[in-house]
XYZ file of C-alpha atoms in Angstrom:
662
model
C -37.966 -31.807 -0.787
C -35.933 -28.677 -1.295
C -32.832 -30.239 0.080
C -33.235 -33.217 -2.173
C -33.708 -30.943 -5.145
C -30.618 -29.061 -4.245
C -28.557 -32.270 -3.908
C -29.850 -33.533 -7.269
C -29.024 -30.223 -8.906
C -25.472 -30.370 -7.504
C -25.012 -33.965 -8.630
C -26.347 -33.379 -12.070
C -24.189 -30.259 -12.503
C -21.018 -32.099 -11.251
C -21.728 -35.155 -13.350
C -22.555 -33.335 -16.568
C -19.544 -30.867 -16.332
C -17.219 -33.690 -15.489
C -17.976 -35.282 -18.908
C -16.941 -32.046 -20.682
C -13.629 -32.369 -22.545
C -12.243 -29.086 -20.915
C -13.280 -26.271 -18.601
C -10.874 -23.807 -19.803
C -12.396 -21.567 -22.683
C -11.358 -22.531 -26.261
C -9.684 -19.231 -26.914
C -7.213 -19.657 -24.113
C -6.414 -23.241 -25.104
C -5.809 -21.931 -28.681
C -3.204 -19.605 -27.284
C -1.419 -22.462 -25.472
C -2.819 -21.808 -22.012
C -3.997 -24.874 -20.039
C -6.025 -23.067 -17.499
C -7.583 -19.772 -16.522
C -8.766 -18.012 -13.306
C -12.452 -18.764 -14.382
C -11.528 -22.403 -14.568
C -10.226 -22.191 -10.895
C -13.339 -20.533 -9.706
C -15.470 -23.231 -11.371
C -13.249 -25.830 -9.861
C -13.709 -24.365 -6.448
C -17.462 -24.436 -6.585
C -17.624 -27.879 -7.926
C -15.267 -29.049 -5.166
C -17.694 -27.725 -2.497
C -20.786 -29.148 -4.316
C -19.149 -32.504 -4.575
C -18.210 -32.420 -0.800
C -21.762 -31.673 0.188
C -23.222 -34.634 -1.829
C -20.429 -37.187 -1.798
C -22.128 -39.456 0.876
C -25.083 -39.754 -1.593
C -23.042 -40.826 -4.580
C -22.137 -44.268 -5.780
C -18.560 -45.366 -6.349
C -19.142 -45.143 -10.051
C -20.537 -41.595 -9.792
C -17.555 -40.558 -7.621
C -15.153 -42.022 -10.196
C -16.855 -40.135 -12.975
C -16.522 -36.895 -11.179
C -12.994 -37.671 -10.132
C -11.967 -38.171 -13.802
C -13.483 -34.746 -14.705
C -11.635 -33.042 -11.832
C -8.269 -34.696 -12.878
C -8.775 -33.921 -16.781
C -10.305 -30.380 -16.478
C -8.777 -28.861 -13.338
C -5.971 -30.669 -11.702
C -3.878 -31.672 -14.626
C -4.255 -28.230 -16.439
C -3.148 -26.443 -13.341
C -0.110 -28.766 -12.908
C 0.916 -28.282 -16.603
C 0.511 -24.573 -16.510
C 2.191 -23.683 -13.245
C 4.261 -26.660 -12.111
C 5.565 -28.326 -15.308
C 5.723 -25.289 -17.480
C 6.262 -22.705 -14.667
C 4.349 -20.275 -16.833
C 4.405 -17.626 -14.059
C 8.021 -17.703 -12.613
C 7.363 -14.751 -10.298
C 4.144 -16.200 -9.045
C 2.523 -12.838 -8.386
C -0.811 -13.649 -10.042
C -4.362 -13.723 -8.842
C -5.171 -15.880 -11.862
C -2.664 -18.544 -10.685
C -4.052 -18.293 -7.123
C -7.479 -19.334 -8.366
C -6.317 -21.991 -10.741
C -4.016 -23.729 -8.178
C -6.353 -23.145 -5.281
C -9.244 -24.627 -7.194
C -7.252 -27.651 -8.199
C -6.104 -28.276 -4.703
C -9.676 -28.046 -3.543
C -10.711 -30.642 -6.083
C -7.914 -32.951 -5.255
C -8.631 -32.832 -1.510
C -12.339 -33.195 -1.808
C -11.815 -36.552 -3.412
C -9.495 -37.931 -0.586
C -11.069 -40.887 1.107
C -13.609 -41.433 -1.801
C -11.365 -42.703 -4.505
C -9.733 -46.140 -4.064
C -6.525 -45.218 -5.824
C -6.348 -41.596 -4.438
C -2.881 -42.102 -2.958
C -1.527 -43.506 -6.136
C -2.996 -41.010 -8.597
C -4.081 -37.852 -6.716
C -1.609 -37.594 -3.733
C 1.449 -37.088 -6.047
C -0.432 -34.588 -7.977
C -1.391 -32.809 -4.779
C 2.271 -32.558 -3.914
C 3.012 -30.847 -7.275
C 0.192 -28.430 -6.669
C 1.454 -27.777 -3.239
C 4.866 -26.845 -4.664
C 3.081 -24.153 -6.856
C 1.019 -23.067 -3.903
C 4.139 -22.479 -1.839
C 5.545 -20.563 -4.888
C 2.490 -18.380 -4.777
C 2.984 -17.649 -1.069
C 6.300 -16.328 -1.778
C 5.328 -14.449 -4.992
C 2.053 -12.726 -3.758
C 3.165 -12.119 -0.116
C 6.498 -10.435 0.511
C 6.088 -10.845 4.247
C 5.721 -7.205 5.372
C 1.928 -7.292 5.934
C 1.069 -6.709 2.255
C 0.429 -8.403 -1.110
C 1.966 -7.786 -4.438
C -1.137 -6.281 -6.226
C -3.546 -3.426 -5.834
C -6.298 -3.810 -3.194
C -8.961 -5.316 -5.347
C -6.780 -7.886 -6.914
C -5.399 -8.873 -3.457
C -8.920 -9.590 -2.271
C -9.569 -11.610 -5.362
C -6.241 -13.564 -5.057
C -6.944 -14.193 -1.409
C -10.180 -15.973 -2.384
C -8.246 -18.510 -4.471
C -5.510 -18.891 -1.883
C -8.167 -19.393 0.837
C -9.816 -22.276 -1.130
C -6.412 -23.842 -1.315
C -5.402 -23.190 2.285
C -8.876 -24.375 3.630
C -8.603 -27.640 1.651
C -5.186 -28.379 2.865
C -6.065 -27.543 6.500
C -8.871 -30.081 6.296
C -6.330 -32.862 5.797
C -3.840 -31.465 8.439
C -1.558 -29.587 6.164
C -0.385 -26.030 6.914
C 1.538 -24.182 4.234
C 4.985 -22.925 5.210
C 4.036 -19.465 3.929
C 0.582 -19.303 5.488
C 1.512 -16.745 8.105
C 2.585 -14.206 5.439
C -0.810 -14.694 3.733
C -2.832 -14.385 6.934
C -1.071 -11.010 7.745
C -1.196 -9.555 4.198
C -4.400 -7.571 5.163
C -2.454 -4.881 6.917
C -1.776 -2.927 3.767
C -5.485 -2.715 2.973
C -6.271 -2.010 6.460
C -4.046 1.084 6.537
C -5.257 2.505 3.227
C -9.030 1.920 3.984
C -11.007 4.886 5.227
C -14.284 3.209 4.351
C -15.545 0.741 1.755
C -15.674 3.302 -1.037
C -12.520 5.277 -0.124
C -9.266 3.248 -0.275
C -6.084 4.964 -1.235
C -4.187 2.388 -3.441
C -2.541 2.890 -6.747
C -2.253 0.830 -9.929
C -5.411 -0.734 -11.598
C -7.815 0.027 -8.661
C -10.708 2.516 -8.401
C -10.604 2.950 -4.534
C -13.865 1.015 -3.998
C -13.980 -2.393 -2.268
C -17.150 -3.184 -0.418
C -16.906 -6.963 0.148
C -13.887 -8.523 1.685
C -14.616 -12.059 0.917
C -10.983 -12.931 0.350
C -10.208 -12.390 4.037
C -13.114 -14.389 5.529
C -11.054 -17.568 5.884
C -8.170 -15.655 7.428
C -10.523 -13.865 9.832
C -11.962 -17.234 11.074
C -8.795 -19.372 11.244
C -6.018 -16.907 12.089
C -7.682 -16.224 15.537
C -6.225 -12.653 15.025
C -8.650 -9.999 16.218
C -7.174 -7.467 13.862
C -7.881 -9.598 10.826
C -11.346 -10.254 12.197
C -12.051 -6.502 12.652
C -10.848 -5.695 9.154
C -12.948 -8.402 7.498
C -16.087 -7.245 9.402
C -15.520 -3.757 8.065
C -16.608 -5.039 4.677
C -20.220 -5.439 3.376
C -21.090 -9.107 2.817
C -24.678 -8.237 1.578
C -26.283 -11.399 0.319
C -24.839 -14.358 -1.481
C -27.846 -14.726 -3.680
C -26.451 -11.834 -5.777
C -23.533 -14.001 -6.856
C -25.824 -16.395 -8.744
C -27.194 -13.504 -10.837
C -23.795 -12.159 -11.939
C -23.245 -12.123 -15.641
C -19.887 -10.487 -15.385
C -16.810 -12.691 -14.872
C -14.498 -9.757 -14.453
C -14.368 -6.964 -11.874
C -17.975 -7.392 -10.772
C -17.170 -11.037 -9.843
C -13.960 -10.096 -8.270
C -15.583 -7.637 -5.877
C -18.759 -9.564 -5.155
C -19.520 -11.526 -1.971
C -18.751 -15.188 -2.194
C -19.160 -18.641 -0.676
C -16.180 -18.014 1.565
C -18.204 -15.538 3.525
C -19.987 -18.656 4.945
C -17.026 -19.578 6.991
C -16.829 -16.418 9.120
C -17.317 -15.745 11.645
C -18.087 -17.995 14.693
C -17.892 -16.610 18.175
C -17.866 -13.092 19.437
C -15.775 -10.354 17.894
C -12.816 -9.618 20.220
C -11.461 -6.011 20.421
C -8.296 -5.685 18.416
C -5.351 -3.767 19.809
C -4.895 -0.226 18.269
C -2.255 -0.362 15.580
C 0.381 2.498 15.118
C -1.135 5.150 12.876
C 1.682 5.071 10.354
C 3.543 2.135 8.748
C 5.974 1.247 6.110
C 5.662 -1.865 3.921
C 9.227 -1.853 2.696
C 9.154 -5.099 0.577
C 6.047 -3.961 -1.270
C 7.383 -0.382 -1.546
C 4.449 1.507 0.004
C 3.716 3.531 3.187
C 0.697 5.095 4.947
C 1.019 8.085 7.210
C -2.090 8.719 9.451
C -3.100 11.257 11.903
C -5.463 8.711 13.421
C -7.919 5.950 12.764
C -11.064 7.950 12.565
C -12.965 8.427 9.262
C -12.082 12.199 9.118
C -8.413 11.796 10.036
C -5.904 12.678 7.448
C -4.461 9.621 5.541
C -1.438 9.899 3.190
C -0.821 6.845 0.951
C 2.493 6.847 -0.990
C 4.407 4.384 -3.391
C 8.053 3.919 -3.851
C 9.210 0.347 -4.446
C 9.096 -2.894 -6.432
C 5.453 -4.122 -6.059
C 4.303 -5.669 -9.239
C 1.339 -6.805 -11.232
C -1.324 -4.299 -12.243
C 1.046 -1.538 -11.181
C 1.633 1.731 -12.928
C 4.805 3.716 -13.591
C 4.040 6.057 -10.729
C 6.998 5.915 -8.369
C 6.781 8.559 -5.693
C 3.140 9.309 -6.190
C 0.875 9.941 -3.192
C -2.871 10.454 -2.414
C -4.430 12.240 0.538
C -7.889 11.828 2.284
C -9.060 14.059 5.070
C -12.401 14.869 6.580
C -13.882 11.698 5.071
C -13.064 12.584 1.337
C -10.171 12.410 -1.103
C -8.356 15.750 -1.516
C -5.356 14.732 -3.419
C -6.165 12.048 -6.132
C -4.681 10.737 -9.367
C -5.854 10.187 -12.893
C -7.205 7.017 -11.472
C -8.477 3.646 -12.819
C -9.384 3.106 -16.353
C -10.231 0.141 -18.503
C -7.067 -1.632 -19.637
C -8.985 -3.391 -22.390
C -10.888 -0.490 -23.866
C -9.358 2.836 -23.053
C -7.172 4.167 -25.806
C -5.191 6.385 -23.380
C -4.482 3.506 -20.894
C -1.009 2.776 -21.979
C 0.395 6.250 -22.674
C -1.402 8.213 -19.848
C -3.312 6.328 -17.145
C -0.430 3.919 -16.487
C 2.335 6.539 -16.920
C 3.884 9.258 -14.729
C 1.623 12.067 -16.094
C -1.407 10.364 -14.616
C 0.097 10.404 -11.092
C 1.646 12.878 -8.612
C 5.226 12.602 -9.455
C 7.933 14.149 -11.672
C 7.769 14.170 -15.458
C 10.915 14.893 -17.362
C 10.944 16.948 -20.612
C 7.175 16.502 -20.807
C 7.876 12.931 -21.798
C 4.804 10.707 -20.721
C 7.162 7.740 -20.520
C 9.606 9.441 -18.130
C 9.498 6.446 -15.773
C 10.464 3.067 -17.313
C 10.455 -0.494 -16.170
C 12.428 -1.290 -13.137
C 13.895 -4.304 -11.384
C 11.994 -6.169 -8.600
C 12.333 -8.295 -5.564
C 11.930 -11.487 -7.665
C 15.369 -11.275 -9.183
C 18.300 -11.197 -6.733
C 20.745 -9.924 -9.300
C 18.412 -7.158 -10.417
C 17.574 -5.092 -7.445
C 17.835 -1.659 -8.903
C 14.493 -0.098 -8.097
C 13.011 2.894 -6.207
C 12.876 2.322 -2.510
C 11.908 3.906 0.867
C 15.364 4.720 2.274
C 14.679 6.286 5.716
C 11.695 7.000 7.878
C 10.899 8.300 11.318
C 7.412 8.093 12.879
C 5.998 9.654 15.951
C 2.763 10.631 17.490
C 2.668 14.150 16.072
C 5.186 14.021 13.234
C 6.147 11.561 10.422
C 9.144 11.800 8.054
C 9.911 9.577 5.118
C 12.503 9.722 2.359
C 12.472 7.841 -0.951
C 14.981 7.283 -3.683
C 13.093 7.598 -6.955
C 16.013 7.994 -9.461
C 16.100 4.303 -10.559
C 12.602 4.643 -12.227
C 14.018 7.185 -14.622
C 16.420 4.750 -16.250
C 19.656 6.794 -16.156
C 18.009 10.149 -17.085
C 18.469 11.321 -13.517
C 21.443 10.946 -11.202
C 19.294 11.830 -8.244
C 15.654 12.129 -7.373
C 15.130 12.101 -3.622
C 11.584 12.794 -2.407
C 10.934 13.710 1.173
C 7.510 13.557 2.873
C 7.159 15.525 6.099
C 3.806 15.213 7.817
C 2.994 17.435 10.871
C -0.305 15.925 12.166
C -3.090 16.452 11.696
C -2.998 18.516 8.575
C 0.302 19.705 7.162
C 2.207 17.844 4.402
C 5.448 19.142 2.890
C 7.152 17.397 -0.094
C 10.598 18.265 -0.976
C 12.169 16.987 -4.295
C 15.863 17.144 -4.994
C 16.779 16.382 -8.529
C 20.036 16.288 -10.406
C 21.150 14.986 -13.909
C 24.174 14.904 -16.084
C 22.474 17.160 -18.684
C 19.763 19.861 -18.606
C 16.171 18.868 -18.549
C 12.808 20.580 -17.776
C 10.874 19.112 -14.836
C 7.148 19.088 -14.280
C 5.732 18.553 -10.718
C 2.178 17.266 -10.943
C -0.757 17.144 -8.540
C -4.147 15.714 -9.495
C -7.419 17.055 -7.841
C -10.112 14.364 -7.528
C -13.050 14.620 -9.904
C -15.815 16.826 -8.590
C -13.467 19.175 -6.494
C -13.066 22.836 -7.262
C -9.611 24.041 -8.257
C -8.245 27.571 -8.169
C -4.784 29.002 -8.615
C -3.022 32.298 -7.916
C 0.609 32.333 -8.782
C 2.535 30.222 -6.291
C -0.704 29.269 -4.486
C -3.466 26.768 -5.375
C -6.573 25.371 -3.688
C -8.436 22.013 -4.092
C -11.805 22.372 -2.374
C -14.053 19.285 -1.722
C -17.406 19.195 -0.050
C -15.891 18.970 3.502
C -12.338 19.892 3.375
C -9.876 21.752 1.326
C -6.268 21.334 0.373
C -4.309 24.724 0.576
C -1.128 24.352 -1.644
C 1.782 26.560 -2.163
C 5.266 26.217 -3.810
C 8.512 27.987 -2.689
C 9.333 28.706 -6.481
C 7.383 29.021 -9.622
C 3.613 29.480 -10.431
C 0.907 26.763 -10.824
C -0.854 26.026 -14.122
C -4.136 24.010 -14.475
C -3.722 21.503 -17.339
C -6.806 19.599 -18.667
C -6.364 15.906 -18.633
C -7.714 12.859 -20.534
C -11.104 11.520 -19.443
C -11.185 7.788 -18.602
C -13.686 6.006 -20.726
C -15.340 4.380 -17.708
C -16.480 7.812 -16.612
C -19.213 7.535 -19.277
C -20.463 4.181 -18.063
C -23.186 5.695 -15.838
C -23.570 9.147 -17.624
C -27.263 8.857 -17.549
C -27.449 8.655 -13.726
C -24.752 11.199 -12.705
C -22.419 14.049 -13.474
C -19.293 13.561 -15.593
C -16.543 15.823 -14.144
C -13.760 17.146 -16.244
C -10.251 16.066 -15.238
C -7.185 18.435 -14.660
C -3.825 18.511 -13.090
C -1.906 21.213 -11.235
C 1.489 21.553 -12.759
C 4.664 23.305 -11.831
C 7.194 23.532 -14.721
C 10.917 24.452 -14.502
C 13.236 25.847 -17.175
C 15.870 23.439 -18.540
C 18.470 22.806 -15.859
C 20.669 20.190 -14.438
C 19.642 20.586 -10.785
C 16.236 21.464 -9.425
C 14.541 21.508 -5.992
C 10.694 21.525 -5.609
C 9.298 22.526 -2.301
C 5.472 22.178 -1.897
C 3.457 22.624 1.216
C -0.098 21.353 1.609
C -2.490 22.304 4.471
C -5.670 20.274 4.910
C -8.436 22.287 6.568
C -11.959 21.552 7.265
C -14.658 23.779 5.635
C -15.674 26.418 6.298
C -12.295 27.705 7.587
C -10.088 30.663 7.657
C -6.626 28.956 7.037
C -4.416 30.056 4.266
C -1.658 28.364 2.393
C 1.941 28.419 3.526
C 3.915 31.634 2.832
C 7.486 30.609 1.922
C 10.338 33.066 2.522
C 14.016 32.932 1.543
C 16.904 33.370 4.049
C 20.607 33.398 3.497
C 20.934 29.626 3.247
C 17.440 28.254 3.318
C 13.717 28.482 2.456
C 11.375 28.644 5.456
C 7.782 29.023 6.522
C 5.700 29.971 9.637
C 2.351 28.655 10.598
C 0.588 30.052 13.654
C -2.879 29.006 15.021
C -4.658 29.614 18.247
C -3.030 26.977 20.247
C 0.009 25.887 18.133
C 2.696 27.068 15.876
C 5.057 25.370 13.429
C 8.294 26.948 11.980
C 10.447 25.329 9.331
C 13.510 25.810 7.204
C 15.065 23.741 4.371
C 18.723 24.093 3.381
C 19.637 25.626 0.041
C 23.293 26.200 0.613
C 26.106 25.476 3.065
C 26.414 26.830 6.721
C 24.342 26.190 9.865
C 20.684 26.056 9.576
C 18.850 27.991 12.234
C 15.408 28.906 13.607
C 15.736 31.512 16.288
C 18.283 30.100 18.779
C 18.022 26.496 17.509
C 20.812 25.447 15.138
C 21.688 22.308 13.224
C 24.067 21.095 10.535
C 21.293 19.051 8.973
C 19.275 19.535 5.805
C 16.056 20.554 7.423
C 14.968 22.060 10.693
C 11.375 22.311 11.993
C 10.056 23.578 15.358
C 6.543 23.054 16.633
C 4.768 24.157 19.923
C 1.375 23.081 21.099
C -0.672 22.199 24.177
C 1.113 18.752 24.531
C 4.718 20.175 24.499
C 7.111 21.036 21.726
C 9.002 19.185 18.932
C 12.235 19.838 17.244
C 13.005 18.006 14.050
C 16.338 17.798 12.049
C 17.033 15.704 9.125
C 20.403 14.158 8.179
C 22.094 15.995 11.111
C 24.983 15.242 13.400
C 24.379 18.221 15.657
C 21.378 19.979 17.147
C 21.854 22.832 19.602
C 19.776 25.511 21.387
C 20.834 28.658 23.160
C 24.447 27.786 22.224
C 24.083 24.512 24.230
C 24.059 21.038 22.582
C 20.736 19.131 22.458
C 22.142 16.072 20.951
C 25.061 14.924 18.774
C 25.768 11.836 16.659
C 28.760 10.302 15.028
C 26.639 9.450 11.945
C 23.960 11.631 10.277
C 20.591 10.887 11.711
C 17.038 11.963 11.371
C 15.982 13.222 14.770
C 12.730 14.255 16.385
C 12.784 15.654 19.969
C 9.445 15.746 21.867
C 9.703 17.662 25.155
C 6.886 17.876 27.743
C 7.448 18.800 31.335
C 10.257 16.858 32.763
C 10.412 14.183 29.907
C 12.414 14.418 26.728
C 11.709 11.764 24.038
C 14.107 11.376 21.201
C 13.062 9.615 17.958
C 16.298 8.721 16.033
C 16.658 7.078 12.670
C 20.079 6.213 11.375
C 21.167 4.354 8.224
C 24.297 3.155 10.024
C 25.373 2.311 13.548
C 26.047 5.481 15.564
C 26.927 6.841 18.939
C 24.610 9.467 20.331
C 25.475 11.916 23.077
C 22.763 13.668 25.215
C 23.928 16.600 27.438
C 22.048 16.547 30.746
C 22.480 18.650 33.906
C 21.989 15.666 36.104
C 21.748 11.924 35.770
C 18.109 11.097 34.605
C 15.853 9.440 36.960
C 14.791 7.090 34.210
C 16.193 5.905 30.750
C 14.088 3.925 28.355
C 15.362 2.667 25.084
C 12.811 1.315 22.618
C 10.266 0.896 25.405
C 12.602 -1.024 27.738
C 14.484 0.268 30.746
C 18.147 0.717 29.786
C 21.497 1.745 31.162
C 24.015 4.131 29.568
C 27.243 5.769 30.448
C 26.907 8.991 32.321
C 29.874 11.298 33.039
C 30.540 15.079 33.173
C 26.929 15.905 32.314
C 26.746 13.532 29.276
C 24.892 10.341 28.491
C 26.314 8.250 25.610
C 24.323 5.479 23.889
C 25.464 3.287 21.083
C 22.558 2.688 18.540
C 22.216 0.141 15.843
C 21.014 1.009 12.336
C 17.297 1.696 12.033
C 14.721 3.537 14.132
C 14.975 4.010 17.959
C 13.151 5.902 20.705
C 15.208 7.147 23.727
C 13.318 8.619 26.675
C 14.913 10.571 29.364
C 13.107 11.695 32.551
C 14.813 14.324 34.742
């Protein structure tokens, strides 16, 4: 009886709505739009309902529903996105739902309509062209998607309906693999469901991962499966009670959760802790995959749609809580400060010029081959204990700055150093911003500042200047639940420079568990650099950053590079030099390169491991007392020229690992 009632309900709904003149709301049609994402979601659900009851329908009833699908879903999507090409860059979750729903409607009718091949197959081909366009617009191919995390999950729902429908008739989209692998960005920024370090229009909370259900089931990739299963599916009955078609719908469990997962969950391989997503323009530096490990998420690049003007910004979580945040998400329909604060540089951890909230402007993107001037991650070097990354941020400032190079140096598990080198044709004042998360406690004392959470603290110090605490605007959404919780004031830590053409900011951040006895870095000036020393019970780190010409030295270790760091611990020692051709110790050469490289040496017992990143092909020379017993290049045994106590290796542009065993 219940099954018969359900089938009757589905038929009556499909039959009644198929008679409607349109599914797109009147306001949108009045603005010249043919479809909308809600139309796509409605189309998806009707396609499934039709598929479940099609064998119970007469030919006349099938024909009636087919005409409704054609008039209200398929044709509007074709006019909007194929004939009119209203979204040329195709980086749109709205388009994903409209096109995905129309494809689902088209495929659901296959085999049921006598003239399907004449009327619907050609239209399916047009929809597939738009679907392929989406594959390129949404998914750059580096393991990411072109929107903030919540919008990616939502777009993936629409794309999954389309991909699933096509798969049912034996069609695999040419860009499908990029879509299936796009979960990696969200995997790297996800500490838990309510703590994700993404930027743009996203609040850091994403419980359900419905958009990845179909990928988890059909990719046969254990990493996708593990990521999907980290979400909270709850119960699908909640969907029927949703009155909100906006963000609540976007983050709710959905019908796609029914497709996953069959079979046991395989153990996924452990991914490297840090990763760059160069085509999106994002990176994540991790000390590990545990919930209390440090996670640094940063942004420098062309990703587009619901983005903010926040190039260079970064967020940090450690000990299971956010310690460095941003102004955060606000309502883009209702908040009066959305356009001039929450989406602009002052709402993020970056540089503001002359106190101008619009310091960063629009920038080119990956969608226009002739317009490729945008911020980018220029170099990186990752290892087990140390990560280094450099970004060129000057293009975001639209000619105001000749140079803004931001370097991120992360000594795991808990030391982050940011160095900004700025130059301009004229004089400007520069503000360096850092946003404490709401609810944390902030204190300042001259060049030092502290952000304390409930479990951990960020101990912050600058090599020059004094911190100020500046009150910040309150997002209107902070008042949405004011009767059930606290409303915390917002503030930002700020370093201000006097007007000048050149400026360097050097800020160190130590992340320590509470209660603790650690203290902020103490910076000290030397003849041609600014340095620091950190000593703990079982480890020590020493660093120096160049301020003028001449060799840079720490004790008996010398380089011609721009930065030099030494670390010693239980697992051995590390030596790092940036943009260096030479590195020596005790007046003996450690390594030399014909081109400037970023270099990290890890030495443990009889093994030396060199991580080398170069922006050009280079020849690297390693002095050794004897021929090594083993030489490994990028994980594979290799041979190299050895003569007169020297090993010479030619390296291509990029990052390499050379291991020598004595």
